[in-house]
Coordinates of C-alpha atoms in Angstrom, one line a residue:
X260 CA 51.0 42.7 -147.5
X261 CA 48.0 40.9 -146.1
X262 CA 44.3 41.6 -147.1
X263 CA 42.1 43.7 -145.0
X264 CA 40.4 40.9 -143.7
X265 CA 42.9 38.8 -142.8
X266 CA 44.9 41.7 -140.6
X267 CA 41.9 42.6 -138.6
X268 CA 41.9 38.8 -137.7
X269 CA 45.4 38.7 -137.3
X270 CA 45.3 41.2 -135.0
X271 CA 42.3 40.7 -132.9
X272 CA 43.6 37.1 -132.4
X273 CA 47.1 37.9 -131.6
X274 CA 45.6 40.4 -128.5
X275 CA 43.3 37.7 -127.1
X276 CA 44.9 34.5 -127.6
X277 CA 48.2 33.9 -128.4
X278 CA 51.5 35.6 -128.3
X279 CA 53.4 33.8 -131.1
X280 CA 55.4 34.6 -134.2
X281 CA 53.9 34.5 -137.6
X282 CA 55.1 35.3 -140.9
X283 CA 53.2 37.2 -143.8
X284 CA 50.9 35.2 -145.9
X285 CA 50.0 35.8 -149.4
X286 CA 45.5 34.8 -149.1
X287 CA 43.0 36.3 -151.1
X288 CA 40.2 37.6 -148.5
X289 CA 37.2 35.5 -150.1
X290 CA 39.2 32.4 -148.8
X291 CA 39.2 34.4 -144.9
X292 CA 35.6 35.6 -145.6
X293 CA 34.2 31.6 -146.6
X294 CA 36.1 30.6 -143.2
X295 CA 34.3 32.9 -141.0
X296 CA 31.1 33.9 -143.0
X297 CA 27.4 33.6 -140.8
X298 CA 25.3 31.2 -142.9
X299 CA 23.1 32.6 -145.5
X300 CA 20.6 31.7 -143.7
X301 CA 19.7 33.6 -140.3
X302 CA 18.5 31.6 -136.9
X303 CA 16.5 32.8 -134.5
X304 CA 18.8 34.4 -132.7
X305 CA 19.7 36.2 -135.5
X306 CA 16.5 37.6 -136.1
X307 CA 16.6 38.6 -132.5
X308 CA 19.8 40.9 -133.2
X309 CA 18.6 42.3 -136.2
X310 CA 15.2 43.3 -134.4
X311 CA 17.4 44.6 -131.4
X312 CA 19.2 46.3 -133.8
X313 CA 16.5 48.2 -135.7
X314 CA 15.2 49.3 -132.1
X315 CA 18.6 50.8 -131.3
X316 CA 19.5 54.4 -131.3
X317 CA 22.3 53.8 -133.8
X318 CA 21.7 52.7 -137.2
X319 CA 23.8 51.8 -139.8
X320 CA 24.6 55.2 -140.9
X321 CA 25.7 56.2 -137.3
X322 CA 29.2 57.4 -137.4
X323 CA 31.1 55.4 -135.2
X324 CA 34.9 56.5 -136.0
X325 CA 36.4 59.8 -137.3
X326 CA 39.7 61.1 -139.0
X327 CA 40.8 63.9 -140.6
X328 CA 39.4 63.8 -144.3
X329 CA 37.1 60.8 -143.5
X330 CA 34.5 58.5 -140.9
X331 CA 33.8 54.9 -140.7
X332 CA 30.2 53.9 -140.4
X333 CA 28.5 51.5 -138.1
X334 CA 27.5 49.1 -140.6
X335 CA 30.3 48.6 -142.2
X336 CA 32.2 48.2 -138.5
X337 CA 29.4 45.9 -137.7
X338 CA 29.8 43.9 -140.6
X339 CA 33.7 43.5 -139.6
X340 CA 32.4 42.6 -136.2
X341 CA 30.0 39.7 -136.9
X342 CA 32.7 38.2 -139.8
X343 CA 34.8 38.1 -136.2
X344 CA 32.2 36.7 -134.0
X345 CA 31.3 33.9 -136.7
X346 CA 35.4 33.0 -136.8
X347 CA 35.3 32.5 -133.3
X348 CA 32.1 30.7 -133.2
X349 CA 33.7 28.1 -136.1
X350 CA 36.2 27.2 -133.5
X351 CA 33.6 26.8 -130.3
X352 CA 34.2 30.1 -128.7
X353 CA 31.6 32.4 -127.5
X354 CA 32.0 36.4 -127.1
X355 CA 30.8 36.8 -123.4
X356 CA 33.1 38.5 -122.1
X357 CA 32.6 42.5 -122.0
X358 CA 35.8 42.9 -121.6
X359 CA 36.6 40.9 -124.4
X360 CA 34.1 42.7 -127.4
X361 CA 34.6 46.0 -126.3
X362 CA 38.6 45.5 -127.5
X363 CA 37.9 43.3 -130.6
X364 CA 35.0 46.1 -131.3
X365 CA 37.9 49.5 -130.3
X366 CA 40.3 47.2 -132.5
X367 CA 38.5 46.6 -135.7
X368 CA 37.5 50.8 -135.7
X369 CA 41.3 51.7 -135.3
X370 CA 42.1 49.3 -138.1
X371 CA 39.5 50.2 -140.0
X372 CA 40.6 54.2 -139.9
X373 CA 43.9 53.4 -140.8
X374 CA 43.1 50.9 -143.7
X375 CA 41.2 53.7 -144.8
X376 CA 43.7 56.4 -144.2
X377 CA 46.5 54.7 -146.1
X378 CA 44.8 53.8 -149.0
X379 CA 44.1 57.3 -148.8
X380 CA 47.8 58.0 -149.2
X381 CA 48.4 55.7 -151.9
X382 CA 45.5 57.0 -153.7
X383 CA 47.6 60.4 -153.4
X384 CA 50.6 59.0 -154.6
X385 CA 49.4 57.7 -157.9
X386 CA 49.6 53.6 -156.7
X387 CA 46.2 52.6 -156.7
X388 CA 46.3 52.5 -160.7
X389 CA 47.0 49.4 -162.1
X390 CA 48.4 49.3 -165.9
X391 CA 47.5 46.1 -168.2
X392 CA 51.1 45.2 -167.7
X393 CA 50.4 45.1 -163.9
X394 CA 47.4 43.4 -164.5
X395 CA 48.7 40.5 -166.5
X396 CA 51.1 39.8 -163.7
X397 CA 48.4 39.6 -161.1
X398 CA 45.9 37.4 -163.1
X399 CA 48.8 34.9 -163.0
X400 CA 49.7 35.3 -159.3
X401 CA 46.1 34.8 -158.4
X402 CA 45.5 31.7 -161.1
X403 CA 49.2 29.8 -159.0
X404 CA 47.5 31.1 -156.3
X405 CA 44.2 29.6 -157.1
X406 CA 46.1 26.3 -158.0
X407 CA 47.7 26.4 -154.8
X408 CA 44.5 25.8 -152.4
X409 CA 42.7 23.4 -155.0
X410 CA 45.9 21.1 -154.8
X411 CA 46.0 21.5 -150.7
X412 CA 41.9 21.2 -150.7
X413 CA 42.4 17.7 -153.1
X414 CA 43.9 15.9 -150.5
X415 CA 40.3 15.7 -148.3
X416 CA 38.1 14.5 -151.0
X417 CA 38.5 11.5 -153.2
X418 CA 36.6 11.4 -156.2
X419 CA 36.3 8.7 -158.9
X420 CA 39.9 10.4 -160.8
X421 CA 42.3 13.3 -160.6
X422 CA 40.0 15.3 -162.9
X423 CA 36.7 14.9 -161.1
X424 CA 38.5 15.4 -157.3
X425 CA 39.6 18.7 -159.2
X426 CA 35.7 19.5 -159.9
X427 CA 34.3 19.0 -156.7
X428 CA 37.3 20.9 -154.8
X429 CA 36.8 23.9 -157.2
X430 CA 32.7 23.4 -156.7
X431 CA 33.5 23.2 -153.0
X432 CA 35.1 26.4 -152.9
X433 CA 32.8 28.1 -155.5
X434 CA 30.2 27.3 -152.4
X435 CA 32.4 29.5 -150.0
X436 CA 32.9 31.9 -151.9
X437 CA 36.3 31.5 -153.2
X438 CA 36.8 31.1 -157.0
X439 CA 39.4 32.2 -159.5
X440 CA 37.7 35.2 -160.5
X441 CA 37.6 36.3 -157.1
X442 CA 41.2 35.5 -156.1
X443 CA 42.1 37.8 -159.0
X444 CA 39.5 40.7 -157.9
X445 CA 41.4 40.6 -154.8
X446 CA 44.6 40.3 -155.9
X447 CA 44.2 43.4 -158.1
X448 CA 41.9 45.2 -155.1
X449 CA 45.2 45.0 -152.8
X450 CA 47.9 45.4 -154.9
X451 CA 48.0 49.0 -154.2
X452 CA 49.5 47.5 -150.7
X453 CA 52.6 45.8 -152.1
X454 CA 53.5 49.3 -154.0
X455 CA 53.6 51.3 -150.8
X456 CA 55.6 48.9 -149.2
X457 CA 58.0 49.5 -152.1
X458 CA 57.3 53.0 -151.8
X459 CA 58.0 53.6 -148.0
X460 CA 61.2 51.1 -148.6
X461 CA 62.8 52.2 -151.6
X462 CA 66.2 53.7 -150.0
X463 CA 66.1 50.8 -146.6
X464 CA 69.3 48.9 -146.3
X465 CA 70.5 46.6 -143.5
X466 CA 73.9 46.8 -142.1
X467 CA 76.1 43.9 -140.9
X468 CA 75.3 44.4 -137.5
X469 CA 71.5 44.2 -138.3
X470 CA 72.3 40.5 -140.1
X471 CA 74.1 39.3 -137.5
X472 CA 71.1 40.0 -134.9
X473 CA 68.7 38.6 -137.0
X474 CA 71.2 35.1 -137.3
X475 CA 71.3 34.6 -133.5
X476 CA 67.6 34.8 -133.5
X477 CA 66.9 32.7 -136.2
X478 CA 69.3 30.4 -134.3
X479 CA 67.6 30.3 -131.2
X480 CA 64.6 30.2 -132.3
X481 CA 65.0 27.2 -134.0
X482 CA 67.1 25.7 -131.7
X483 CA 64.0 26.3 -129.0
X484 CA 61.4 24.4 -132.2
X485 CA 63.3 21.6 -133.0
X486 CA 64.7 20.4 -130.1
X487 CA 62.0 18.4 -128.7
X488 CA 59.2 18.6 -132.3
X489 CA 61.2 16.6 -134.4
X490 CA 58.2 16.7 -137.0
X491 CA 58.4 20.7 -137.0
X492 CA 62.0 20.7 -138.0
X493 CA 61.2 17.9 -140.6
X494 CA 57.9 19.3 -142.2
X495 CA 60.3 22.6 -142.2
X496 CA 63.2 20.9 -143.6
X497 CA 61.3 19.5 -146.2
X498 CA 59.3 22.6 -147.1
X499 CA 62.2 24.6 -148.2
X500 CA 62.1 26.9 -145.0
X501 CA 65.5 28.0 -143.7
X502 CA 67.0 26.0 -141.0
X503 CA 69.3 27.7 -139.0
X504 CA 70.0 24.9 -136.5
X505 CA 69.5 21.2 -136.8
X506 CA 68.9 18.4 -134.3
X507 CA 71.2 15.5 -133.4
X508 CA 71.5 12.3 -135.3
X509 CA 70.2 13.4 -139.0
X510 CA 71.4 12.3 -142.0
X511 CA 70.0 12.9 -145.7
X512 CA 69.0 10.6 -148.2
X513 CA 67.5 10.2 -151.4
X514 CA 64.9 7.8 -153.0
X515 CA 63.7 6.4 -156.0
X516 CA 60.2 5.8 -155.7
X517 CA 58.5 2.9 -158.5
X518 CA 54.6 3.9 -157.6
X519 CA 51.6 1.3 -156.9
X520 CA 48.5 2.2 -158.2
X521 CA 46.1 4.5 -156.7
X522 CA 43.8 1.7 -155.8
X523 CA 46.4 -0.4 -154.3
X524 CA 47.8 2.9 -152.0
X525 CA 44.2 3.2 -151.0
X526 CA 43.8 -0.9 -150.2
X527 CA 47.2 -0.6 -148.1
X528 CA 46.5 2.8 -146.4
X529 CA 43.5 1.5 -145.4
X530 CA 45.1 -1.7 -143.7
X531 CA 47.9 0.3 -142.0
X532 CA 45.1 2.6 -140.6
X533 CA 43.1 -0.9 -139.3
X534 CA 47.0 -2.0 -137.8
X535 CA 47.2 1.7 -136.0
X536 CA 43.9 1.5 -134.6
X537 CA 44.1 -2.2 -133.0
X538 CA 47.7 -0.4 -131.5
X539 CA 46.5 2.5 -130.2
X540 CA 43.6 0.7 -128.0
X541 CA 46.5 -2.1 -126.7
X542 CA 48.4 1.4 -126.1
X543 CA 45.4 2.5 -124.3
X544 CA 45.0 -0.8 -122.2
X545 CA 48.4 -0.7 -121.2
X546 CA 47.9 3.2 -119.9
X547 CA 45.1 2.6 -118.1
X548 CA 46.7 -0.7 -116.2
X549 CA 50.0 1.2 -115.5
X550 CA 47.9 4.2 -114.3
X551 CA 45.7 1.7 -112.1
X552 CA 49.0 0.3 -110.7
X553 CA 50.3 3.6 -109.7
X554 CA 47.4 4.7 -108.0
X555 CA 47.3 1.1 -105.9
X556 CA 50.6 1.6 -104.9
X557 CA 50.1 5.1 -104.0
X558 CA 47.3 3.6 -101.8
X559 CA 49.0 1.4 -100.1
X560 CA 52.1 3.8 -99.5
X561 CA 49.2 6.5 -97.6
X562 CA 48.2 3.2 -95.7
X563 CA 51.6 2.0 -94.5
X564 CA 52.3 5.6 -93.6
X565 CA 49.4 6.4 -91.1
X566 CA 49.8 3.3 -89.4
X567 CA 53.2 3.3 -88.7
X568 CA 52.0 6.8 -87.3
X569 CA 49.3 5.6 -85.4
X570 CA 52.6 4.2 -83.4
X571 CA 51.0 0.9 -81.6
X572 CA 47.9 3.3 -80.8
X573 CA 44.6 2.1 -80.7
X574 CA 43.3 0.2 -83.7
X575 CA 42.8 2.7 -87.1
X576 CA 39.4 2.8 -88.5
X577 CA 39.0 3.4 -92.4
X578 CA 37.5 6.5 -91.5
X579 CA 40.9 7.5 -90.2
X580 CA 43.1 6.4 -92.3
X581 CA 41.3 8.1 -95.1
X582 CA 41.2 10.9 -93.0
X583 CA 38.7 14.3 -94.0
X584 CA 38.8 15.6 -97.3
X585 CA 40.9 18.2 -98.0
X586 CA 38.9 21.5 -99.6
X587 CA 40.5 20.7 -102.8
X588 CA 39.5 17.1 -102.7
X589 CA 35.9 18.4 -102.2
X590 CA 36.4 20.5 -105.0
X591 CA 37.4 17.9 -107.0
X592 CA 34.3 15.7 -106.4
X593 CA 31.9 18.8 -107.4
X594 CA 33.7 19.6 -110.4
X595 CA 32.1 17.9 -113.5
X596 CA 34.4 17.4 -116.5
X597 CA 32.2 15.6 -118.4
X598 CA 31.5 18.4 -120.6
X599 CA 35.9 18.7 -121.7
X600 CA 35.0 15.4 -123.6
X601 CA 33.0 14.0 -126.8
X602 CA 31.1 10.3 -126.8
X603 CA 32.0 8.8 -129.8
X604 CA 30.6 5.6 -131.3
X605 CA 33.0 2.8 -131.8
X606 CA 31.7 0.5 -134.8
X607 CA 34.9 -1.2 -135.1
X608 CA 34.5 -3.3 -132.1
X609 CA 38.1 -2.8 -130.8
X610 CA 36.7 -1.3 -127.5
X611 CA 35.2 -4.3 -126.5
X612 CA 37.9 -6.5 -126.8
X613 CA 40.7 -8.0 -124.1
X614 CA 44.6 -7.2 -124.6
X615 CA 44.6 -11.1 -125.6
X616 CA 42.2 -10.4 -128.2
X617 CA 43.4 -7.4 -129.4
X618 CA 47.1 -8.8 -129.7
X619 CA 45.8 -11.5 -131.5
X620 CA 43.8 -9.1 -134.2
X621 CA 46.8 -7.1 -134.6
X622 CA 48.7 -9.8 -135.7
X623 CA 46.1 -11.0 -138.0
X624 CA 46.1 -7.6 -139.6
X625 CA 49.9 -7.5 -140.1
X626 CA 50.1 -10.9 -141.8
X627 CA 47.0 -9.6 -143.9
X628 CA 49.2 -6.4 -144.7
X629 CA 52.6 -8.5 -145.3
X630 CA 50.5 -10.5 -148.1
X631 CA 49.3 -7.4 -149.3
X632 CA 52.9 -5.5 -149.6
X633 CA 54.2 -9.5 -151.1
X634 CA 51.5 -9.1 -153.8
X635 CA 51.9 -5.7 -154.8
X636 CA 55.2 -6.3 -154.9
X637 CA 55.2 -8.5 -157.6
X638 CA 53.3 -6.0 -160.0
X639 CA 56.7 -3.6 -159.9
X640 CA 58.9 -5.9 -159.6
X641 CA 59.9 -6.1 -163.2
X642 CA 60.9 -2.3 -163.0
X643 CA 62.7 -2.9 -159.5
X644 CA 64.7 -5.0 -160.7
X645 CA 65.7 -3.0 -164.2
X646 CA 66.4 0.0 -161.6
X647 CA 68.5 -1.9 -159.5
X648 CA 70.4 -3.4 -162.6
X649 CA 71.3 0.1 -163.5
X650 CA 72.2 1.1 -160.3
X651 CA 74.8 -2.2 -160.0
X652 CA 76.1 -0.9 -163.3
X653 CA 77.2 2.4 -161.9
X654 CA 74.4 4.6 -163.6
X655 CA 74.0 8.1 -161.8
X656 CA 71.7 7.9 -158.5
X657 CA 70.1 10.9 -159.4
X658 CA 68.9 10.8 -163.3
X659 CA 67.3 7.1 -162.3
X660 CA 65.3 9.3 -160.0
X661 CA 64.5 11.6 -162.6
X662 CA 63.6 8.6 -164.9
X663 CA 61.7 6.1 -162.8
X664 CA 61.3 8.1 -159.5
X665 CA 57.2 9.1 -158.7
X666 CA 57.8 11.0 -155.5
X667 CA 57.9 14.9 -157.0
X668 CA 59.8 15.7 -153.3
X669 CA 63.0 14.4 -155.4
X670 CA 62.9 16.9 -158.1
X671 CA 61.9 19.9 -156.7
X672 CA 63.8 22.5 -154.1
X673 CA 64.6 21.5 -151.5
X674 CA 64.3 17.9 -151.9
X675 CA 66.4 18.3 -155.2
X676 CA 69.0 19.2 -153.4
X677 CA 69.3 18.4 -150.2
X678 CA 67.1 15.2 -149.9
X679 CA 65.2 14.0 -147.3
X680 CA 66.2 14.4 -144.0
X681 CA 66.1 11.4 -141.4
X682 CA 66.8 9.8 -138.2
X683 CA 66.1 7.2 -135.7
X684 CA 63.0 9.5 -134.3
X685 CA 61.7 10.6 -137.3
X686 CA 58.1 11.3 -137.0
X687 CA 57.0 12.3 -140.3
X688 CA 58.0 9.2 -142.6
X689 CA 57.0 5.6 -142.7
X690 CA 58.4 3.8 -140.0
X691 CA 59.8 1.1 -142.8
X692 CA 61.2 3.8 -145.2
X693 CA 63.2 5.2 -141.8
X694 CA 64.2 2.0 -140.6
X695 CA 65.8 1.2 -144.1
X696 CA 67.1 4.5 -144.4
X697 CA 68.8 4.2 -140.6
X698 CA 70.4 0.8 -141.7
X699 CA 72.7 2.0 -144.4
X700 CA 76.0 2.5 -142.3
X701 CA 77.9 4.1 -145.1
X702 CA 77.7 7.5 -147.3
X703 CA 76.5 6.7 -151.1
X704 CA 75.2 3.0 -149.9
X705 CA 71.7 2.1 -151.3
X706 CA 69.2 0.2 -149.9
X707 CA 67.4 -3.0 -150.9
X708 CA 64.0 -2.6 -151.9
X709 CA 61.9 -1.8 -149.6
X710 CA 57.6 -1.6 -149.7
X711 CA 55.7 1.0 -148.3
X712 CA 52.2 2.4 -148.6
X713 CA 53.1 4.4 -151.7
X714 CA 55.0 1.9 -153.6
X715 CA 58.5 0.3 -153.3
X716 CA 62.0 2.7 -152.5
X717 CA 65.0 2.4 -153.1
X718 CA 67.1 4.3 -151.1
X719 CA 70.4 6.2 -151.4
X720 CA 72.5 7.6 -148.2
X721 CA 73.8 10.8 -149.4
X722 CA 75.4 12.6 -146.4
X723 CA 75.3 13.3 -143.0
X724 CA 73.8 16.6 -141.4
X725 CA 75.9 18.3 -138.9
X726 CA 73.9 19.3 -135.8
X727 CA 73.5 22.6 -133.9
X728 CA 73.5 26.0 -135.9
X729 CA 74.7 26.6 -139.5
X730 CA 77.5 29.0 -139.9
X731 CA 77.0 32.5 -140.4
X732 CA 78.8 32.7 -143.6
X733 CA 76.5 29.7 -145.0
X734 CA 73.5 31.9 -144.1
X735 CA 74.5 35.7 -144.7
X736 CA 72.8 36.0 -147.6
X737 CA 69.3 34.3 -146.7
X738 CA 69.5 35.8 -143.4
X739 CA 69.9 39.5 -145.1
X740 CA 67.0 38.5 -147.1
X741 CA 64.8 38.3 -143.7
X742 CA 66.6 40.6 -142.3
X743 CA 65.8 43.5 -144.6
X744 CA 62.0 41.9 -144.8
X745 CA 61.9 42.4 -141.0
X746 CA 63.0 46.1 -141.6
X747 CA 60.6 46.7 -144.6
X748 CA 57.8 45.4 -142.3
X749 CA 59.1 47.8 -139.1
X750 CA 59.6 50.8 -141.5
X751 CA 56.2 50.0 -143.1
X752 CA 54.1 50.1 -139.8
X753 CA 55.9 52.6 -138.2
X754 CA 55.6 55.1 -141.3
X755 CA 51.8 53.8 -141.0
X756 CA 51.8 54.9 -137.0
X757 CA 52.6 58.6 -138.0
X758 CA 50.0 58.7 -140.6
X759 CA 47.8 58.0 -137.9
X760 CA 48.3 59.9 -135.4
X761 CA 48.7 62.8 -137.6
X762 CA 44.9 62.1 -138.8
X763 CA 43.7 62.7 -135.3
X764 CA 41.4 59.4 -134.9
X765 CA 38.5 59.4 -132.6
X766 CA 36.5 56.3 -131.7
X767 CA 32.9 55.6 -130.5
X768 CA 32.5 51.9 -129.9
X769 CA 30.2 52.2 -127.3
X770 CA 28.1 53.3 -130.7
X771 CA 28.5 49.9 -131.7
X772 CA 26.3 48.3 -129.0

């Protein structure tokens, strides 16, 4: 189950925003609270409220909820609320709306009775304890846990090696409050919540029927993902999630990967970003010409029309062939935009330069890359070519990948497995690892070498992918895996519901103002 933290977000976001499907995470609530914690030091404004707050009628002892057996207080509702009011703030948005607070505020004080009215009933059925056994198990979850977000966190800093990037992640995350000690805290604070899942669940089944419902809409649903976000069903495919239908024109493949080094990624990530850039402002000339274009020829279409209206009439001013503005068109010219964007500073120069220019720098950038990839080449190509040997010699595919192979995709699940999988469109490889992988034309085929950012591949075509759904029978026993999850989680919330109601909740959260 979630943390308390991260349901009242969940649920206060999932009213006002978005209605979307989300799974359950596993997230200690330090990591939510050093996302959406006020800084420890108050503005002005803050001062203000706090003043406000002292003159108000209400204080912190106030009772601002009642159940049966228990009350919430209004400080700890109002610290609930401003944890809310900071999250939104961190993405730009601003509580104005009346409306709008007086449901996150009537939100967070029915959540908060019933977070405390079921702990109250898993205090009563002996599963808040926690024996050493227990324990053991959840210092480990919260140390892969822990592991988990300092690996994710390491790819936005770069420090002089892989040990010191490791120190600053874990210092950066010590500074928001997030730290092994405290993933643990929380781990064993809420594990009373997985045991009265268990409890509530222990005797839940799902029947064929149930499966076969939960298929089609794992079918559809992916169908409706995938067909058009290619990247989605990739970044899925490649994350071990289930796929229950798959796009046209896939195949899978598998690589051996012989590595640069870490400065020589960095030298040629840093050229192929250069390369990107010079493209996307050519991309962004040639928008802005073909948009210029249309708008002419729309022009000149208007034109042609009113005076073959005007029907040999007298002569037609500009006045009236532009004609008065519509009340939109007025609209239009009120209406200030300028705030939708951000000024930027371009110190690479690109803006300023012609189409002619920027071809030209492009291609000086690509030959600069090509020497690059030649050189870098040559410091693996003694290992190419001893992998390539035992390839010609018939050596299995797959334990030169193990051997030789840097890429850990290849030898864990699903990659292990299943490889990679590719097509023409692929969005979320290199365009030179896709293209080589899109010229083999025959199953069990290997590539030449060919260089990337990372280092040199050598790619094997292992199958193709049928498209459009997997069969049932290929899926029954995952899908009965989230098909009894789906029913735990119903059961679970709905056994939650009756609690509730039978606790007879009452709400102030006008008491909150």
């Amino acid at each position: 189950m979630n943390t308390k933290y991260i349901r009242v977000l969940a649920m206060v976001l999932a009213m006002l925003f978005i209605a979307s499907g989300c799974s359950l995470i596993s997230i200690s609530s330090q990591v939510a609270t050093s996302t959406t914690a006020a800084p420890a030091e108050e503005s002005a404004d803050d001062d203000a409220a706090n003043a406000a707050d002292a003159e108000s009628e209400y204080d912190d002892n106030t009772v601002v909820a009642e159940y049966d057996g228990g009350t919430i207080l209004r400080g700890d509702a109002m610290s609930e609320y401003e944890d809310v009011v900071a999250y939104y703030e961190s993405y730009g948005y601003t509580l104005d709306d009346e409306a709008t607070v007086q449901a996150i505020k009537e939100d967070i004080l029915s959540y908060l009775c019933e977070n405390e009215i079921v702990m109250a009933k898993a205090e009563e059925l002996g599963l808040t304890t926690v024996t050493d056994e227990e324990r053991a198990e959840l210092e480990e979850q919260a140390n892969q846990e822990f592991e988990e977000v300092v690996e994710y966190y390491s790819m936005f800093f770069e420090g002089e090696s892989e040990a010191q990037t490791r120190l600053d992640v874990i210092e950066y995350l010590s500074e928001q409050g997030y730290t092994l000690e405290s993933a643990v805290e929380s781990m064993i604070e809420y594990a009373w919540q997985d045991k009265l899942l268990d409890y509530i669940c222990a005797d839940l089944t799902v029947d064929e029927e149930a499966i076969r419902e939960q298929y089609d809409e794992l079918v559809a649903a992916d169908e409706e993902a995938y067909s058009e976000d290619l990247y989605s069903f990739e970044y899925a495919a490649t994350s071990g999630e289930l796929i229950a239908w798959y796009p046209e024109g896939y195949r899978s493949v598998k690589h051996i990967l012989i590595p640069f080094t870490s400065e020589q990624v960095d030298a040629l990530s840093e050229k192929q970003m250069e390369c990107e850039d010079v493209s996307y402002y050519i991309e962004e000339l040639d928008w802005e010409a073909e948009l210029a274009a249309e708008e002419e020829a729309a022009d000149e279409e208007i034109e042609d029309e009113l005076i073959l209206e005007s029907d040999g009439e007298a002569d037609v001013s500009d006045e009236e062939l532009v004609g008065e503005p519509e009340p939109e068109d007025l609209e239009d010219e009120e209406f200030d935009d300028s705030e939708l964007y951000f000024e930027y500073e371009d110190e690479s120069g690109y803006g300023d330069m012609t189409r002619e220019q920027l071809v030209a720098e492009l291609a000086r950038l690509n030959e600069e890359l090509e020497q690059m990839q030649a050189e870098y080449y040559q410091t693996v190509e003694e290992t190419v070519n001893e992998v390539l040997a035992k390839i010609n010699a018939g050596e299995d595919f797959e334990a030169l990948i193990a051997e030789y192979g840097a890429d850990d995709g290849m030898t864990v699940e699903p990659g292990l497995s299943m490889g990679y999988p590719i097509s023409a469109q692929s969005e979320m490889f290199e365009t030179a690892f896709t293209q080589a992988a899109m010229a083999l034309t025959e199953v069990g085929e290997v590539s030449q070498p060919v260089v990337g950012t990372n280092g040199v591949h050598i790619i094997k075509y292992m199958s193709d992918i049928t498209p459009g759904p997997v069969s049932y029978e290929d899926l029954r026993d995952s899908v009965e895996e989230s098909a009894l999850e789906v029913a735990r989680e119903n059961m679970y919330y709905e056994t939650v519901a009756v609690w509730v109601e039978e606790a007879n909740v009452v709400t102030y959260p006008e008491r909150m103002n």
